[in-house]
Amino acid sequence: MRIDDSQGTTVKYIVRVIALKSFCRIYLNQVRIYYFYIKYL
C-alpha cells in the first residue's frame, strides 16, 4: 500500500463517511421507534 495514493484514500474515506452516516440514521430511527413504542404502550 502506497502512502502517496491520495485518490484511493479519499474514495475510501468518502465511502466510510457515507456508510457511517447511513448507519447512524438507521440506528437513530430504530431508537426513535423503540422510544415511541415504550412511551405510548
Steps between C-alpha positions, in 0.01 A plus 500: 500500500641833393464812713496738202183339361280792607221425250430152636527624858250777430257255341533262794445787743188621316358148487567457872332832585193415290472156660535651846233761426251243374576273798442787743175593330372141514609471864327825596182391323504172695552684829221744421257218411595311816459811718165579338387141557599506869352846560159433346452138601 
